[in-house]
Coordinates of C-alpha atoms and ligand atoms in Angstrom, one line a residue:
M1 CA 91.5 168.9 -1.1
K2 CA 88.7 171.0 0.4
P3 CA 90.1 174.3 1.5
T4 CA 89.8 175.2 5.2
I5 CA 88.7 178.7 6.2
A6 CA 89.4 179.8 9.7
L7 CA 87.3 182.5 11.3
V8 CA 89.3 184.7 13.6
G9 CA 88.5 187.8 15.6
R10 CA 88.0 189.0 19.1
P11 CA 84.9 187.9 21.0
N12 CA 81.5 189.3 20.0
V13 CA 82.4 190.4 16.5
G14 CA 80.0 187.8 15.0
K15 CA 82.2 184.7 14.3
S16 CA 79.7 182.1 15.4
T17 CA 76.8 183.8 13.7
L18 CA 78.8 183.7 10.5
F19 CA 79.9 180.2 11.1
N20 CA 76.3 179.1 11.4
R21 CA 75.5 180.7 8.2
L22 CA 78.4 179.1 6.4
T23 CA 77.6 175.6 7.6
K24 CA 73.9 175.8 7.2
T25 CA 73.8 173.4 4.3
R26 CA 73.9 170.3 6.4
D27 CA 74.7 166.9 5.0
A28 CA 71.4 165.1 5.3
L29 CA 73.2 161.9 5.9
V30 CA 73.9 162.8 9.5
A31 CA 71.5 165.4 10.8
D32 CA 71.2 164.7 14.5
Q33 CA 72.0 161.0 14.6
P34 CA 71.6 159.9 18.2
G35 CA 74.9 159.9 20.0
L36 CA 76.5 162.0 17.3
T37 CA 78.7 164.7 18.8
R38 CA 78.7 167.7 16.6
D39 CA 81.6 170.0 17.0
R40 CA 80.3 173.5 17.1
H41 CA 83.6 174.8 15.9
Y42 CA 84.2 172.7 12.8
G43 CA 81.8 172.3 10.0
H44 CA 81.5 172.3 6.3
G45 CA 79.5 174.0 3.6
K46 CA 79.3 174.9 0.0
V47 CA 78.9 177.9 -2.2
G48 CA 77.7 176.8 -5.6
E49 CA 79.8 173.8 -6.4
K50 CA 82.6 174.8 -4.2
P51 CA 82.9 172.9 -0.9
Y52 CA 84.9 174.2 2.1
F53 CA 85.7 173.4 5.7
V54 CA 85.2 176.2 8.2
V55 CA 86.7 176.6 11.6
D56 CA 85.2 179.0 14.2
T57 CA 88.2 179.7 16.4
G58 CA 86.2 181.0 19.4
G59 CA 87.2 184.3 21.0
F60 CA 90.7 185.4 20.5
E61 CA 92.0 187.4 23.4
P62 CA 95.6 187.8 22.4
V63 CA 96.8 189.6 25.6
V64 CA 96.2 187.0 28.3
D65 CA 98.8 184.4 29.0
E66 CA 97.1 181.8 31.0
G67 CA 93.8 180.0 31.6
I68 CA 91.0 179.3 29.2
M69 CA 91.6 182.4 27.2
F70 CA 95.2 181.5 26.7
E71 CA 94.1 178.0 25.6
M72 CA 91.7 179.5 23.1
A73 CA 94.5 181.8 21.8
R74 CA 96.7 178.8 21.4
Q75 CA 94.0 176.9 19.4
T76 CA 93.4 180.0 17.3
L77 CA 97.0 180.2 16.4
Q78 CA 97.1 176.6 15.5
A79 CA 94.1 177.0 13.3
V80 CA 95.7 180.1 11.7
D81 CA 98.7 178.0 10.8
E82 CA 96.8 175.1 9.5
A83 CA 93.9 176.7 7.6
D84 CA 94.2 177.5 3.9
A85 CA 92.6 181.0 4.3
I86 CA 91.8 183.3 7.2
V87 CA 88.8 185.5 7.5
F88 CA 89.5 188.1 10.2
I89 CA 86.2 189.5 11.5
V90 CA 86.0 193.0 12.9
D91 CA 82.9 194.9 14.1
G92 CA 81.9 197.7 11.8
R93 CA 79.7 199.2 14.4
V94 CA 82.4 199.4 17.1
G95 CA 85.2 200.4 14.8
I96 CA 88.8 199.4 15.1
T97 CA 90.0 198.3 18.6
P98 CA 93.4 197.8 20.2
Q99 CA 92.7 194.1 20.2
D100 CA 92.0 194.1 16.5
K101 CA 95.4 195.7 16.0
I102 CA 97.2 193.0 18.0
I103 CA 95.4 190.2 16.1
A104 CA 96.2 192.0 12.8
Q105 CA 99.8 192.1 13.8
R106 CA 99.9 188.4 14.3
L107 CA 98.0 187.7 11.1
R108 CA 100.5 189.8 9.1
Q109 CA 103.1 187.2 10.0
T110 CA 101.3 184.3 8.6
D111 CA 101.8 183.2 5.0
R112 CA 98.2 182.3 4.7
P113 CA 95.9 184.6 2.8
V114 CA 93.8 186.9 5.1
W115 CA 90.6 188.7 4.4
V116 CA 89.3 191.4 6.7
A117 CA 85.5 191.1 7.0
V118 CA 83.9 194.2 8.5
N119 CA 80.8 192.7 10.0
K120 CA 77.4 194.0 11.2
V121 CA 77.2 196.6 8.5
E122 CA 73.6 196.0 7.3
G123 CA 72.0 199.4 6.6
M124 CA 75.4 201.2 6.7
N125 CA 77.4 202.9 4.1
R126 CA 79.9 200.2 3.1
G127 CA 82.6 202.5 1.8
V128 CA 82.6 204.6 4.9
V129 CA 82.7 201.7 7.4
T130 CA 85.4 199.7 5.7
A131 CA 87.7 202.7 5.2
D132 CA 88.5 202.7 8.9
F133 CA 90.0 199.2 8.7
F134 CA 92.5 199.7 5.9
E135 CA 94.8 200.7 8.8
L136 CA 95.0 197.0 9.8
G137 CA 97.4 196.5 6.9
L138 CA 95.7 193.4 5.6
G139 CA 94.4 194.6 2.3
D140 CA 90.9 195.8 1.2
P141 CA 88.4 195.1 3.9
V142 CA 85.1 193.6 2.8
A143 CA 81.8 194.7 4.2
I144 CA 79.4 191.9 5.4
S145 CA 76.5 191.3 7.6
G146 CA 76.7 187.8 9.0
S147 CA 73.2 187.9 10.6
H148 CA 71.6 189.2 7.4
G149 CA 73.7 187.3 5.0
E150 CA 74.8 190.4 3.1
G151 CA 78.1 190.1 1.3
V152 CA 78.8 186.7 2.7
R153 CA 78.5 184.7 -0.5
D154 CA 80.7 187.2 -2.4
L155 CA 83.3 187.0 0.3
I156 CA 83.5 183.3 0.4
N157 CA 83.5 183.1 -3.4
E158 CA 86.4 185.5 -3.4
V159 CA 88.2 183.4 -0.8
L160 CA 87.6 180.2 -2.7
E161 CA 88.5 181.6 -6.0
R162 CA 92.2 180.8 -5.5
F163 CA 91.6 177.2 -4.6
E164 CA 90.8 174.5 -7.2
V165 CA 87.4 172.8 -6.9
P166 CA 88.2 169.3 -5.8
V167 CA 87.0 166.9 -8.5
E168 CA 85.3 163.7 -7.4
D169 CA 88.0 161.1 -7.6
E170 CA 85.9 158.8 -9.8
E171 CA 88.9 157.0 -11.4
A172 CA 90.4 155.9 -8.1
D173 CA 91.2 152.3 -8.7
H174 CA 92.6 151.2 -5.4
P175 CA 91.7 151.7 -1.7
K176 CA 93.0 154.9 -0.1
F177 CA 92.5 154.7 3.6
A178 CA 93.2 157.1 6.4
I179 CA 94.4 156.1 9.8
V180 CA 92.6 158.5 12.2
G181 CA 92.1 158.9 15.9
R182 CA 93.1 161.0 18.8
P183 CA 96.8 161.1 20.0
N184 CA 98.3 158.0 21.6
V185 CA 95.7 155.4 20.5
G186 CA 98.4 153.7 18.4
K187 CA 98.0 155.2 14.9
S188 CA 101.7 155.3 14.1
T189 CA 102.2 151.8 15.6
L190 CA 99.4 150.6 13.3
V191 CA 101.0 152.3 10.3
N192 CA 104.3 150.6 11.1
A193 CA 102.5 147.3 11.6
V194 CA 100.8 147.7 8.2
L195 CA 103.9 148.8 6.4
G196 CA 106.3 146.5 8.2
E197 CA 105.8 143.6 5.8
E198 CA 104.9 145.5 2.7
R199 CA 106.6 146.9 -0.3
V200 CA 106.4 150.7 -0.1
I201 CA 106.2 152.1 -3.6
A202 CA 106.1 155.8 -2.9
F203 CA 106.4 158.0 0.1
D204 CA 105.6 161.7 0.4
Q205 CA 107.4 163.8 3.0
P206 CA 104.8 166.1 4.5
G207 CA 105.3 169.6 3.4
T208 CA 104.2 171.1 6.7
T209 CA 103.1 169.8 10.1
R210 CA 99.5 170.0 9.1
D211 CA 100.0 167.6 6.1
S212 CA 99.4 164.0 6.4
V213 CA 101.8 161.5 4.9
Y214 CA 100.7 159.5 1.8
I215 CA 102.3 156.2 1.3
D216 CA 101.6 153.9 -1.6
F217 CA 102.3 150.2 -1.0
E218 CA 101.4 146.8 -2.2
R219 CA 99.9 143.9 -0.3
G220 CA 99.0 140.6 -1.8
G221 CA 99.2 142.0 -5.3
Q222 CA 96.8 144.8 -4.5
Q223 CA 97.8 148.4 -4.4
Y224 CA 96.8 150.7 -1.5
T225 CA 97.5 154.2 -0.4
I226 CA 97.6 154.8 3.4
I227 CA 97.1 158.3 4.7
D228 CA 99.0 158.6 7.9
T229 CA 97.7 161.5 10.0
A230 CA 100.2 160.8 12.8
G231 CA 103.4 161.2 10.8
V232 CA 105.3 158.0 10.3
R233 CA 108.0 157.0 12.7
R234 CA 109.3 154.1 10.6
R235 CA 112.0 151.7 11.5
G236 CA 115.2 152.9 10.0
K237 CA 114.0 156.3 9.2
V238 CA 115.9 159.1 10.8
T239 CA 113.2 161.7 10.6
E240 CA 110.8 161.6 13.4
I241 CA 107.8 163.7 12.9
I242 CA 106.4 164.9 16.1
E243 CA 102.7 164.6 16.1
K244 CA 100.5 167.5 17.0
F245 CA 96.9 166.5 16.9
S246 CA 95.2 168.5 14.3
V247 CA 91.5 168.4 13.7
I248 CA 92.0 170.1 10.3
K249 CA 94.5 167.5 9.3
T250 CA 92.2 164.7 10.4
M251 CA 89.2 166.2 8.6
Q252 CA 91.1 166.6 5.4
A253 CA 92.5 163.1 5.6
I254 CA 89.1 161.6 6.0
E255 CA 87.7 163.7 3.2
D256 CA 90.5 162.6 0.9
A257 CA 90.3 158.9 1.7
N258 CA 87.8 156.3 0.5
V259 CA 87.9 154.4 3.7
A260 CA 88.7 155.8 7.2
V261 CA 90.2 153.5 9.8
L262 CA 89.2 154.9 13.2
V263 CA 91.6 153.8 15.9
L264 CA 90.4 153.6 19.5
D265 CA 92.3 152.6 22.6
A266 CA 90.8 149.7 24.4
T267 CA 92.4 150.6 27.7
Q268 CA 90.8 154.0 27.8
E269 CA 87.3 155.3 27.8
V270 CA 85.7 156.4 24.5
S271 CA 86.2 160.1 24.7
D272 CA 84.5 163.1 23.1
Q273 CA 87.4 163.5 20.8
D274 CA 86.9 159.9 19.6
A275 CA 83.2 160.6 19.0
K276 CA 84.1 163.8 17.1
V277 CA 86.5 162.1 14.8
A278 CA 83.8 159.4 14.3
S279 CA 81.2 162.0 13.5
F280 CA 83.5 163.6 10.8
V281 CA 83.7 160.3 9.1
L282 CA 79.9 160.0 9.1
E283 CA 79.5 163.6 7.9
T284 CA 81.7 163.0 4.9
G285 CA 80.0 159.7 4.1
R286 CA 83.2 157.8 3.9
A287 CA 83.5 154.1 4.4
L288 CA 84.7 153.1 7.9
V289 CA 86.5 150.4 9.7
V290 CA 87.0 150.7 13.4
A291 CA 90.1 149.3 15.0
V292 CA 89.9 148.9 18.8
N293 CA 93.6 148.8 19.6
K294 CA 95.7 147.7 22.5
W295 CA 93.3 144.8 23.0
E296 CA 96.1 142.6 24.4
A297 CA 96.7 145.1 27.2
A298 CA 93.1 145.5 28.2
D299 CA 91.8 143.4 31.1
T300 CA 88.3 142.0 31.2
E301 CA 86.8 145.0 32.9
Q302 CA 88.3 147.4 30.3
R303 CA 87.2 145.2 27.5
D304 CA 83.6 145.1 28.8
R305 CA 83.7 148.9 29.4
I306 CA 84.9 149.8 25.9
K307 CA 82.3 147.5 24.3
R308 CA 79.6 149.1 26.4
E309 CA 80.8 152.6 25.6
I310 CA 81.0 151.9 21.9
S311 CA 77.4 150.9 21.7
R312 CA 76.4 153.9 23.8
K313 CA 78.6 156.6 22.3
L314 CA 79.3 155.3 18.9
G315 CA 76.0 153.6 18.1
F316 CA 75.7 155.7 15.0
L317 CA 78.6 153.7 13.5
E318 CA 76.5 150.6 13.3
F319 CA 77.2 150.2 9.6
A320 CA 81.0 149.7 10.2
R321 CA 82.9 146.6 11.1
F322 CA 84.8 146.6 14.4
H323 CA 88.1 144.8 15.0
Y324 CA 89.8 144.2 18.2
I325 CA 93.5 144.4 17.5
S326 CA 97.0 144.9 18.9
A327 CA 99.1 147.0 16.6
L328 CA 102.1 146.5 18.8
A329 CA 101.9 142.7 18.5
G330 CA 100.7 142.9 14.9
Q331 CA 97.5 141.0 15.9
G332 CA 94.4 141.4 13.8
V333 CA 96.1 143.5 11.1
A334 CA 95.4 141.0 8.3
D335 CA 91.7 140.8 9.2
L336 CA 91.6 144.6 9.2
F337 CA 92.6 144.5 5.6
K338 CA 89.7 142.2 4.8
S339 CA 87.3 144.8 6.2
I340 CA 89.1 147.7 4.4
D341 CA 88.8 145.9 1.1
A342 CA 85.1 145.1 1.8
A343 CA 84.3 148.6 2.9
Y344 CA 86.1 150.0 -0.2
E345 CA 84.2 147.7 -2.5
A346 CA 80.9 148.6 -0.9
A347 CA 81.6 152.3 -1.1
M348 CA 82.6 152.2 -4.7
I349 CA 80.0 149.7 -5.9
K350 CA 78.2 150.4 -9.2
I351 CA 74.8 148.9 -9.3
P352 CA 73.0 148.9 -12.7
T353 CA 69.5 150.4 -12.7
P354 CA 67.6 147.2 -13.4
K355 CA 69.2 145.5 -10.5
L356 CA 68.5 148.4 -8.2
T357 CA 64.9 148.5 -9.4
R358 CA 64.5 144.8 -8.9
A359 CA 65.7 145.1 -5.3
L360 CA 63.3 148.0 -4.8
Q361 CA 60.4 145.9 -6.2
I362 CA 61.2 143.0 -3.9
A363 CA 61.4 145.3 -0.9
I364 CA 58.0 146.8 -1.9
E365 CA 56.5 143.4 -2.4
R366 CA 57.6 142.3 1.0
Q367 CA 56.3 145.5 2.6
Q368 CA 54.3 148.2 1.0
P369 CA 54.8 151.8 2.0
P370 CA 52.0 152.9 4.2
I371 CA 49.1 155.0 2.8
S372 CA 49.3 158.6 3.9
G373 CA 45.9 160.4 3.8
K374 CA 44.4 159.1 0.6
V375 CA 47.6 158.4 -1.3
R376 CA 50.0 155.6 -1.3
P377 CA 53.5 156.6 -2.4
K378 CA 54.4 154.9 -5.6
M379 CA 58.0 154.0 -6.2
R380 CA 58.7 153.2 -9.8
Y381 CA 62.4 152.7 -10.2
A382 CA 65.8 153.3 -8.6
H383 CA 69.1 154.4 -10.0
Q384 CA 72.5 155.0 -8.5
G385 CA 73.3 158.7 -8.1
G386 CA 76.8 158.5 -6.7
S387 CA 79.5 156.5 -4.9
N388 CA 81.5 156.8 -1.7
P389 CA 78.9 156.8 -0.2
P390 CA 76.6 155.1 -2.6
V391 CA 73.5 157.2 -3.3
I392 CA 70.4 155.5 -4.4
V393 CA 67.8 157.7 -6.0
I394 CA 64.2 156.4 -6.0
H395 CA 61.8 157.8 -8.6
G396 CA 58.0 157.8 -8.3
N397 CA 55.0 159.8 -7.1
A398 CA 54.0 161.1 -3.7
L399 CA 57.4 160.2 -2.3
D400 CA 57.1 163.1 0.1
E401 CA 54.7 161.0 2.0
V402 CA 57.1 158.1 2.7
P403 CA 57.6 158.0 6.4
A404 CA 61.1 157.8 8.0
S405 CA 60.6 154.2 9.2
Y406 CA 60.0 153.1 5.7
W407 CA 63.0 155.0 4.5
R408 CA 65.1 153.1 7.0
Y409 CA 63.5 149.8 5.9
L410 CA 64.5 150.5 2.3
E411 CA 68.0 151.5 3.3
H412 CA 68.3 148.2 5.2
C413 CA 67.0 146.2 2.3
F414 CA 69.6 147.8 -0.1
M415 CA 72.4 147.3 2.4
K416 CA 71.5 143.6 2.7
T417 CA 70.8 142.9 -1.0
F418 CA 74.1 144.5 -2.1
K419 CA 76.1 143.6 1.0
L420 CA 77.1 147.1 1.6
Q421 CA 78.8 146.7 4.9
G422 CA 81.3 149.3 5.9
T423 CA 79.8 152.2 4.1
P424 CA 77.0 154.5 4.9
L425 CA 74.3 154.6 2.3
Q426 CA 72.2 157.5 1.1
V427 CA 68.7 156.9 -0.1
Q428 CA 67.1 159.9 -1.9
F429 CA 63.6 160.3 -3.3
K430 CA 63.1 162.1 -6.6
R431 CA 59.8 163.7 -7.1
G432 CA 57.2 163.2 -9.9
E433 CA 58.4 162.7 -13.4
N434 CA 56.9 165.9 -14.6
P435 CA 58.9 167.1 -17.7
F436 CA 58.1 170.7 -16.9
D437 CA 59.3 170.3 -13.4
T438 CA 62.5 172.3 -13.3
Q439 CA 63.2 171.4 -9.8
D440 CA 64.4 168.0 -10.6
K441 CA 67.1 167.9 -8.0
P442 CA 66.9 164.8 -5.8
R443 CA 65.5 165.8 -2.5
A444 CA 68.0 165.3 0.2
K445 CA 67.2 162.6 2.8
P446 CA 65.8 164.3 5.8
N447 CA 66.8 163.0 9.1
P448 CA 64.8 159.9 9.7
R449 CA 64.7 160.4 13.5
S450 CA 64.0 164.1 13.4
K451 CA 61.0 165.3 15.2
M452 CA 60.7 168.0 12.5
R453 CA 59.2 165.5 10.1
G454 CA 55.9 165.2 11.9
R455 CA 54.0 167.9 10.1
Ligands
LIG501 P1 81.4 185.8 18.4 O1 81.7 185.9 19.8 O2 82.5 186.5 17.6 O3 81.2 184.4 18.0 O4 80.1 186.6 18.0 P2 78.6 186.1 17.9 O5 78.3 185.4 16.6 O6 78.2 185.4 19.1 O7 77.8 187.5 17.8 C1 77.9 188.5 18.8 C2 76.7 189.4 18.8 O8 76.7 190.1 17.5 C3 75.4 188.7 18.8 O9 74.6 189.4 19.6 C4 75.0 188.6 17.4 O10 73.6 188.6 17.3 C5 75.5 189.9 16.9 N1 75.8 189.9 15.4 C6 76.4 188.9 14.7 N2 76.5 189.2 13.4 C7 75.8 190.4 13.2 C8 75.5 191.2 12.1 O11 75.8 190.9 11.0 N3 74.8 192.3 12.4 C9 74.4 192.7 13.6 N4 73.7 193.8 13.8 N5 74.7 191.9 14.7 C10 75.4 190.8 14.5
LIG502 P1 99.6 157.7 18.0 O1 99.8 158.9 18.8 O2 98.1 157.4 17.8 O3 100.3 157.6 16.7 O4 100.0 156.5 19.0 P2 101.4 155.7 19.0 O5 101.5 154.7 17.8 O6 102.5 156.6 19.1 O7 101.2 154.8 20.3 C1 101.1 155.4 21.6 C2 101.6 154.5 22.6 O8 100.7 153.3 22.6 C3 103.0 154.0 22.4 O9 103.6 153.9 23.6 C4 102.8 152.6 21.8 O10 103.8 151.8 22.0 C5 101.5 152.2 22.5 N1 100.8 151.2 21.7 C6 100.4 151.3 20.4 N2 99.8 150.2 20.0 C7 99.7 149.4 21.1 C8 99.1 148.1 21.3 O11 98.5 147.4 20.4 N3 99.2 147.6 22.6 C9 99.8 148.3 23.6 N4 99.9 147.7 24.7 N5 100.4 149.5 23.4 C10 100.3 150.0 22.2

C-alpha cells in the first residue's frame, strides 16, 4: 500500500509550500478536469519509483479548544493517527517556539515514525540551525528548504526507505472492489446486501480504525474481494466497528482496488465530499461504478435533483456506469455486479499490438489528424503500456502537434472499439523512433482542456 505522509506543524512554517512541491508530479489523467474538486490538503507524488500520499494538515494550534482552530487540531490529530509517517515542520529562521514544544509532546506519544524537518534554511549553516531542535526529543532534525527544494528529496527518500515499494498487482486474477463514499450514504448496508447471499471465504479483522476490512467471497462461481471502508456490521457478528470517516482510509482503499464503487445518497445533494472521493478515484485511474443509493426513498423531486447534480458536479465521471439502487431493499445489487465485472474486465484488458494498431489506422482513416504548420502528425502504431487504467502508447512523428481535440477523438475511438466502459483510459504519444534518443519515455498526456496548450 502507498504510504501516507502527514505534514504537521504550526501555521507559517511552510507546510503548504512543501506540500505543493511534494505533489507537483501531477497525474496527467486528471489535470483540471471540469467539475473536478481538488482537495488542497490531500495529494500524491513520487520520488523515483516510490509513490506516496501526502496530507497537509493545515495549521496546528494545539492550545485552542474551540472553533475552527480546534477543528483543525482535531483533523491534524486524526491524520497523525492514520498516517504512516509524520513530517513535523519547524521554522529554522524563527527557532524553537513554545507551540513547537507542545506539538512535539503530542507527537512523542504517537507510535508513528516522526521526522523533524527544519525548514527555510536555504543559505544557512545546516549544522547550526538544526542543533537547536534536538531539544524536541524526536531524533535528528533534518534541514530543508521547501521553497528552494533543498534537502526535500533526501528527506522523503529517508521517510520512504522503511516502506516497501508497492508492486503493481499484475497477477490479480479476480475483481477487488472498494465500497467508498461519505458517511451515511449506505456503504455498510450495501456491503451487507452484497455479502448476505454469498459465501464468505476469508475475512480480515481490521488492525486499527484506519484499516479497511478485506473480505473474499464467491458469487456465481466467481471470486471477489470487497474492500469495506465503513467497517462491516454484519448480521450475527458481535463486533460493531464504529465508522469514522477517514480520507486516508478511503484513498488507500481506492488505490488498492481494481474497481471503486462510489456510493451516493439519492435523498441528499451531491456534496463536496462526494466530489472529492470521486476525484480520488479519477486521480488513481481506477475503474469506477457509481451506485446512487436509497433510490426507493427518494421522491420525484429528489430523483430529478440528484440526476441534475450528477451531471453538473460529477460530469468528469462520464466513463462510469451509474446504478440507481436500494441497498436496504437489496434492489439493483445484481446489476451492480454486472457493471463491476465489466469495469474490471475493461480495466485489465490486454490488447495485442496488431489489434491496437488496426484500431488506430481505422480511426485515422475516418479522420486524419489536422496539419499543424507544415507538418501532419504521423501515427505509425500503438501498443499497450499498462493496465488499470489501460494505457495506450502511440508511436510516430510530430506527435507533439496533435491537438487536444484529436486526442479526445482517439480516446473515444479506442473506448468504443474495445468496449472500455467503466475505466478511464490514458492515451500517450511517444516521440520519434530515433535510436539515439535517450528520452524515450512516453510523454504524459497533457490536459486536453488546458488553456496552457495553446502555445
Ligand atoms: P503553512 O502555513 O505552514 O502552510 O506555511 P506556508 O507554506 O504558507 O508558508 C509560510 C511562509 O513561509 C510563506 O511566506 C512561504 O513563502 C514561506 N516559506 C515556505 N517555505 C520556505 C522556505 O523553504 N524558505 C523560505 N525562506 N521561506 C519559506
Ligand atoms: P454508511 O455510513 O455509508 O456505512 O451508511 P449505513 O449503511 O450505515 O447507512 C446509513 C443509514 O442509511 C442507515 O440508517 C441505513 O439504514 C440507511 N440506508 C442504507 N441504505 C438505504 C437504502 O437503500 N434506502 C434507505 N431508505 N435507507 C438506507
